[in-house]
Amino acid sequence: MEKQIWKPGNMLYPLPAVLVSLVDRDGKPNILTVAWTATVCTNPPMLSISVRPERYSYQGLVDTGEFTVNLTTEELVFATDFCGVRSGRDVDKFQHLKLSHQKGEKTRAPLIGESPVNIECRVQKIEKLGSHHMFLASVEAVHAQSAYMDEKGRFDLSRAKPIVYSHGEYYSLGKKLGKFGYSIQKKKDREFRR
């Protein structure tokens, strides 16, 4: 197949579109949308978010060193977009979007009650990479809504209808295609087939 060659750019898509909640040094809560986020380590559990220094929330992240990553769903897609295009300098996003503001267990960063999973984080290091600065953070606590537990007591994110971001557009995730290791299971035990 013929392929086009493009200039270097970020083509690692789709990405999770998450809502990052935090407070500034005066305790004022805010939410920003981040699509540049990743798991970086299992033990200890760590993740990263990348934020432009000119974003209003940037200074709050630097000053407090705490934030919460809130996973998003189809029901939260409007809020996800709004929090990415409106500044907390101009609007109280919790109030405007009527989102539940819940207290964290390990940090001062609030949780968004409507999110199926909230991940409280503490910044360990800031890497100034260029257009974005990456906040490497330890995971301090994870909150999961009981409504999304399956019959075996495991969290089933597909019930929450999560969304992803790709080239300026939001998409819902489709059906489950397999589980880790299914490609090497005995044929009769395979849950999914190609």
PDB file of N, CA and C in Angstrom, residues 110-163:
ATOM      1  N   PRO A 110      -9.823  18.354  43.982  1.00  0.00           N
ATOM      2  CA  PRO A 110     -11.169  17.773  44.049  1.00  0.00           C
ATOM      3  C   PRO A 110     -11.364  16.652  43.033  1.00  0.00           C
ATOM      4  N   LEU A 111     -12.350  15.817  43.313  1.00  0.00           N
ATOM      5  CA  LEU A 111     -12.774  14.771  42.395  1.00  0.00           C
ATOM      6  C   LEU A 111     -14.035  15.256  41.687  1.00  0.00           C
ATOM      7  N   ILE A 112     -14.239  14.823  40.458  1.00  0.00           N
ATOM      8  CA  ILE A 112     -15.486  15.091  39.744  1.00  0.00           C
ATOM      9  C   ILE A 112     -16.383  13.883  39.975  1.00  0.00           C
ATOM     10  N   GLY A 113     -17.486  14.101  40.691  1.00  0.00           N
ATOM     11  CA  GLY A 113     -18.368  13.009  41.086  1.00  0.00           C
ATOM     12  C   GLY A 113     -18.934  12.215  39.926  1.00  0.00           C
ATOM     13  N   GLU A 114     -19.168  12.842  38.796  1.00  0.00           N
ATOM     14  CA  GLU A 114     -19.766  12.168  37.639  1.00  0.00           C
ATOM     15  C   GLU A 114     -18.786  11.272  36.893  1.00  0.00           C
ATOM     16  N   SER A 115     -17.512  11.378  37.198  1.00  0.00           N
ATOM     17  CA  SER A 115     -16.501  10.555  36.542  1.00  0.00           C
ATOM     18  C   SER A 115     -16.504   9.148  37.139  1.00  0.00           C
ATOM     19  N   PRO A 116     -16.397   8.103  36.300  1.00  0.00           N
ATOM     20  CA  PRO A 116     -16.402   6.742  36.835  1.00  0.00           C
ATOM     21  C   PRO A 116     -15.133   6.386  37.611  1.00  0.00           C
ATOM     22  N   VAL A 117     -14.024   7.044  37.284  1.00  0.00           N
ATOM     23  CA  VAL A 117     -12.754   6.786  37.964  1.00  0.00           C
ATOM     24  C   VAL A 117     -12.043   8.113  38.201  1.00  0.00           C
ATOM     25  N   ASN A 118     -11.565   8.316  39.430  1.00  0.00           N
ATOM     26  CA  ASN A 118     -10.803   9.502  39.802  1.00  0.00           C
ATOM     27  C   ASN A 118      -9.459   9.031  40.329  1.00  0.00           C
ATOM     28  N   ILE A 119      -8.386   9.633  39.830  1.00  0.00           N
ATOM     29  CA  ILE A 119      -7.033   9.223  40.208  1.00  0.00           C
ATOM     30  C   ILE A 119      -6.321  10.418  40.845  1.00  0.00           C
ATOM     31  N   GLU A 120      -6.161  10.369  42.155  1.00  0.00           N
ATOM     32  CA  GLU A 120      -5.477  11.455  42.859  1.00  0.00           C
ATOM     33  C   GLU A 120      -3.970  11.317  42.657  1.00  0.00           C
ATOM     34  N   CYS A 121      -3.329  12.432  42.306  1.00  0.00           N
ATOM     35  CA  CYS A 121      -1.904  12.399  41.967  1.00  0.00           C
ATOM     36  C   CYS A 121      -1.123  13.491  42.688  1.00  0.00           C
ATOM     37  N   ARG A 122       0.161  13.203  42.915  1.00  0.00           N
ATOM     38  CA  ARG A 122       1.085  14.176  43.490  1.00  0.00           C
ATOM     39  C   ARG A 122       2.289  14.290  42.557  1.00  0.00           C
ATOM     40  N   VAL A 123       2.591  15.517  42.142  1.00  0.00           N
ATOM     41  CA  VAL A 123       3.681  15.777  41.194  1.00  0.00           C
ATOM     42  C   VAL A 123       5.019  15.412  41.822  1.00  0.00           C
ATOM     43  N   GLN A 124       5.811  14.650  41.090  1.00  0.00           N
ATOM     44  CA  GLN A 124       7.147  14.272  41.522  1.00  0.00           C
ATOM     45  C   GLN A 124       8.223  15.037  40.756  1.00  0.00           C
ATOM     46  N   LYS A 125       7.900  15.408  39.519  1.00  0.00           N
ATOM     47  CA  LYS A 125       8.895  16.062  38.678  1.00  0.00           C
ATOM     48  C   LYS A 125       8.191  16.779  37.532  1.00  0.00           C
ATOM     49  N   ILE A 126       8.730  17.919  37.136  1.00  0.00           N
ATOM     50  CA  ILE A 126       8.223  18.646  35.970  1.00  0.00           C
ATOM     51  C   ILE A 126       9.335  18.689  34.930  1.00  0.00           C
ATOM     52  N   GLU A 127       9.047  18.139  33.755  1.00  0.00           N
ATOM     53  CA  GLU A 127       9.996  18.155  32.640  1.00  0.00           C
ATOM     54  C   GLU A 127       9.563  19.230  31.654  1.00  0.00           C
ATOM     55  N   LYS A 128      10.405  20.241  31.471  1.00  0.00           N
ATOM     56  CA  LYS A 128      10.104  21.328  30.532  1.00  0.00           C
ATOM     57  C   LYS A 128      10.591  20.899  29.151  1.00  0.00           C
ATOM     58  N   LEU A 129       9.658  20.418  28.339  1.00  0.00           N
ATOM     59  CA  LEU A 129      10.013  19.766  27.083  1.00  0.00           C
ATOM     60  C   LEU A 129       9.970  20.677  25.864  1.00  0.00           C
ATOM     61  N   GLY A 130       9.271  21.771  25.930  1.00  0.00           N
ATOM     62  CA  GLY A 130       9.088  22.648  24.771  1.00  0.00           C
ATOM     63  C   GLY A 130       7.716  23.288  24.886  1.00  0.00           C
ATOM     64  N   SER A 131       6.853  23.052  23.905  1.00  0.00           N
ATOM     65  CA  SER A 131       5.509  23.637  23.935  1.00  0.00           C
ATOM     66  C   SER A 131       4.725  23.176  25.162  1.00  0.00           C
ATOM     67  N   HIS A 132       4.998  21.974  25.649  1.00  0.00           N
ATOM     68  CA  HIS A 132       4.326  21.417  26.812  1.00  0.00           C
ATOM     69  C   HIS A 132       5.348  21.049  27.888  1.00  0.00           C
ATOM     70  N   HIS A 133       4.907  21.150  29.127  1.00  0.00           N
ATOM     71  CA  HIS A 133       5.707  20.661  30.245  1.00  0.00           C
ATOM     72  C   HIS A 133       5.002  19.420  30.783  1.00  0.00           C
ATOM     73  N   MET A 134       5.778  18.378  31.027  1.00  0.00           N
ATOM     74  CA  MET A 134       5.219  17.111  31.494  1.00  0.00           C
ATOM     75  C   MET A 134       5.325  17.035  33.016  1.00  0.00           C
ATOM     76  N   PHE A 135       4.194  16.759  33.637  1.00  0.00           N
ATOM     77  CA  PHE A 135       4.120  16.588  35.079  1.00  0.00           C
ATOM     78  C   PHE A 135       4.116  15.090  35.363  1.00  0.00           C
ATOM     79  N   LEU A 136       5.230  14.564  35.862  1.00  0.00           N
ATOM     80  CA  LEU A 136       5.310  13.169  36.283  1.00  0.00           C
ATOM     81  C   LEU A 136       4.767  13.104  37.702  1.00  0.00           C
ATOM     82  N   ALA A 137       3.827  12.206  37.934  1.00  0.00           N
ATOM     83  CA  ALA A 137       3.151  12.204  39.228  1.00  0.00           C
ATOM     84  C   ALA A 137       2.950  10.800  39.771  1.00  0.00           C
ATOM     85  N   SER A 138       3.015  10.691  41.072  1.00  0.00           N
ATOM     86  CA  SER A 138       2.694   9.422  41.727  1.00  0.00           C
ATOM     87  C   SER A 138       1.187   9.354  41.939  1.00  0.00           C
ATOM     88  N   VAL A 139       0.653   8.159  41.818  1.00  0.00           N
ATOM     89  CA  VAL A 139      -0.772   7.938  42.078  1.00  0.00           C
ATOM     90  C   VAL A 139      -0.928   7.716  43.574  1.00  0.00           C
ATOM     91  N   GLU A 140      -1.732   8.567  44.201  1.00  0.00           N
ATOM     92  CA  GLU A 140      -1.911   8.508  45.655  1.00  0.00           C
ATOM     93  C   GLU A 140      -3.171   7.747  46.062  1.00  0.00           C
ATOM     94  N   ALA A 141      -4.206   7.769  45.218  1.00  0.00           N
ATOM     95  CA  ALA A 141      -5.454   7.059  45.507  1.00  0.00           C
ATOM     96  C   ALA A 141      -6.256   6.950  44.217  1.00  0.00           C
ATOM     97  N   VAL A 142      -7.046   5.889  44.123  1.00  0.00           N
ATOM     98  CA  VAL A 142      -7.942   5.688  42.988  1.00  0.00           C
ATOM     99  C   VAL A 142      -9.348   5.474  43.536  1.00  0.00           C
ATOM    100  N   HIS A 143     -10.312   6.181  42.972  1.00  0.00           N
ATOM    101  CA  HIS A 143     -11.713   6.055  43.365  1.00  0.00           C
ATOM    102  C   HIS A 143     -12.474   5.509  42.163  1.00  0.00           C
ATOM    103  N   ALA A 144     -13.269   4.449  42.346  1.00  0.00           N
ATOM    104  CA  ALA A 144     -14.042   3.850  41.260  1.00  0.00           C
ATOM    105  C   ALA A 144     -15.502   3.724  41.682  1.00  0.00           C
ATOM    106  N   GLN A 145     -16.405   4.163  40.818  1.00  0.00           N
ATOM    107  CA  GLN A 145     -17.831   4.089  41.126  1.00  0.00           C
ATOM    108  C   GLN A 145     -18.304   2.642  41.140  1.00  0.00           C
ATOM    109  N   SER A 146     -19.004   2.286  42.181  1.00  0.00           N
ATOM    110  CA  SER A 146     -19.519   0.925  42.340  1.00  0.00           C
ATOM    111  C   SER A 146     -20.462   0.520  41.213  1.00  0.00           C
ATOM    112  N   ALA A 147     -21.138   1.470  40.608  1.00  0.00           N
ATOM    113  CA  ALA A 147     -22.102   1.173  39.533  1.00  0.00           C
ATOM    114  C   ALA A 147     -21.456   0.478  38.351  1.00  0.00           C
ATOM    115  N   TYR A 148     -20.130   0.577  38.232  1.00  0.00           N
ATOM    116  CA  TYR A 148     -19.444  -0.007  37.080  1.00  0.00           C
ATOM    117  C   TYR A 148     -18.728  -1.320  37.415  1.00  0.00           C
ATOM    118  N   MET A 149     -19.069  -1.930  38.535  1.00  0.00           N
ATOM    119  CA  MET A 149     -18.482  -3.216  38.888  1.00  0.00           C
ATOM    120  C   MET A 149     -19.283  -4.331  38.226  1.00  0.00           C
ATOM    121  N   ASP A 150     -18.578  -5.351  37.742  1.00  0.00           N
ATOM    122  CA  ASP A 150     -19.280  -6.481  37.133  1.00  0.00           C
ATOM    123  C   ASP A 150     -19.668  -7.501  38.201  1.00  0.00           C
ATOM    124  N   GLU A 151     -20.252  -8.606  37.768  1.00  0.00           N
ATOM    125  CA  GLU A 151     -20.742  -9.614  38.710  1.00  0.00           C
ATOM    126  C   GLU A 151     -19.630 -10.282  39.521  1.00  0.00           C
ATOM    127  N   LYS A 152     -18.385 -10.158  39.062  1.00  0.00           N
ATOM    128  CA  LYS A 152     -17.243 -10.719  39.790  1.00  0.00           C
ATOM    129  C   LYS A 152     -16.539  -9.670  40.654  1.00  0.00           C
ATOM    130  N   GLY A 153     -17.110  -8.463  40.718  1.00  0.00           N
ATOM    131  CA  GLY A 153     -16.536  -7.406  41.530  1.00  0.00           C
ATOM    132  C   GLY A 153     -15.385  -6.665  40.865  1.00  0.00           C
ATOM    133  N   ARG A 154     -15.205  -6.858  39.559  1.00  0.00           N
ATOM    134  CA  ARG A 154     -14.155  -6.155  38.811  1.00  0.00           C
ATOM    135  C   ARG A 154     -14.745  -4.926  38.146  1.00  0.00           C
ATOM    136  N   PHE A 155     -13.924  -3.901  38.011  1.00  0.00           N
ATOM    137  CA  PHE A 155     -14.374  -2.674  37.359  1.00  0.00           C
ATOM    138  C   PHE A 155     -14.505  -2.922  35.864  1.00  0.00           C
ATOM    139  N   ASP A 156     -15.656  -2.578  35.292  1.00  0.00           N
ATOM    140  CA  ASP A 156     -15.934  -2.761  33.870  1.00  0.00           C
ATOM    141  C   ASP A 156     -16.119  -1.386  33.235  1.00  0.00           C
ATOM    142  N   LEU A 157     -15.025  -0.833  32.727  1.00  0.00           N
ATOM    143  CA  LEU A 157     -15.061   0.514  32.167  1.00  0.00           C
ATOM    144  C   LEU A 157     -16.000   0.615  30.969  1.00  0.00           C
ATOM    145  N   SER A 158     -16.208  -0.474  30.244  1.00  0.00           N
ATOM    146  CA  SER A 158     -17.084  -0.409  29.074  1.00  0.00           C
ATOM    147  C   SER A 158     -18.502  -0.004  29.454  1.00  0.00           C
ATOM    148  N   ARG A 159     -18.915  -0.299  30.670  1.00  0.00           N
ATOM    149  CA  ARG A 159     -20.244   0.120  31.138  1.00  0.00           C
ATOM    150  C   ARG A 159     -20.349   1.644  31.245  1.00  0.00           C
ATOM    151  N   ALA A 160     -19.222   2.302  31.424  1.00  0.00           N
ATOM    152  CA  ALA A 160     -19.202   3.756  31.578  1.00  0.00           C
ATOM    153  C   ALA A 160     -19.220   4.484  30.229  1.00  0.00           C
ATOM    154  N   LYS A 161     -19.010   3.764  29.136  1.00  0.00           N
ATOM    155  CA  LYS A 161     -18.967   4.340  27.792  1.00  0.00           C
ATOM    156  C   LYS A 161     -17.890   5.432  27.692  1.00  0.00           C
ATOM    157  N   PRO A 162     -16.618   5.038  27.849  1.00  0.00           N
ATOM    158  CA  PRO A 162     -15.522   6.019  27.823  1.00  0.00           C
ATOM    159  C   PRO A 162     -15.332   6.646  26.438  1.00  0.00           C
ATOM    160  N   ILE A 163     -14.690   7.810  26.428  1.00  0.00           N
ATOM    161  CA  ILE A 163     -14.410   8.510  25.170  1.00  0.00           C
ATOM    162  C   ILE A 163     -12.904   8.681  24.997  1.00  0.00           C
TER     163      ILE A 163
END
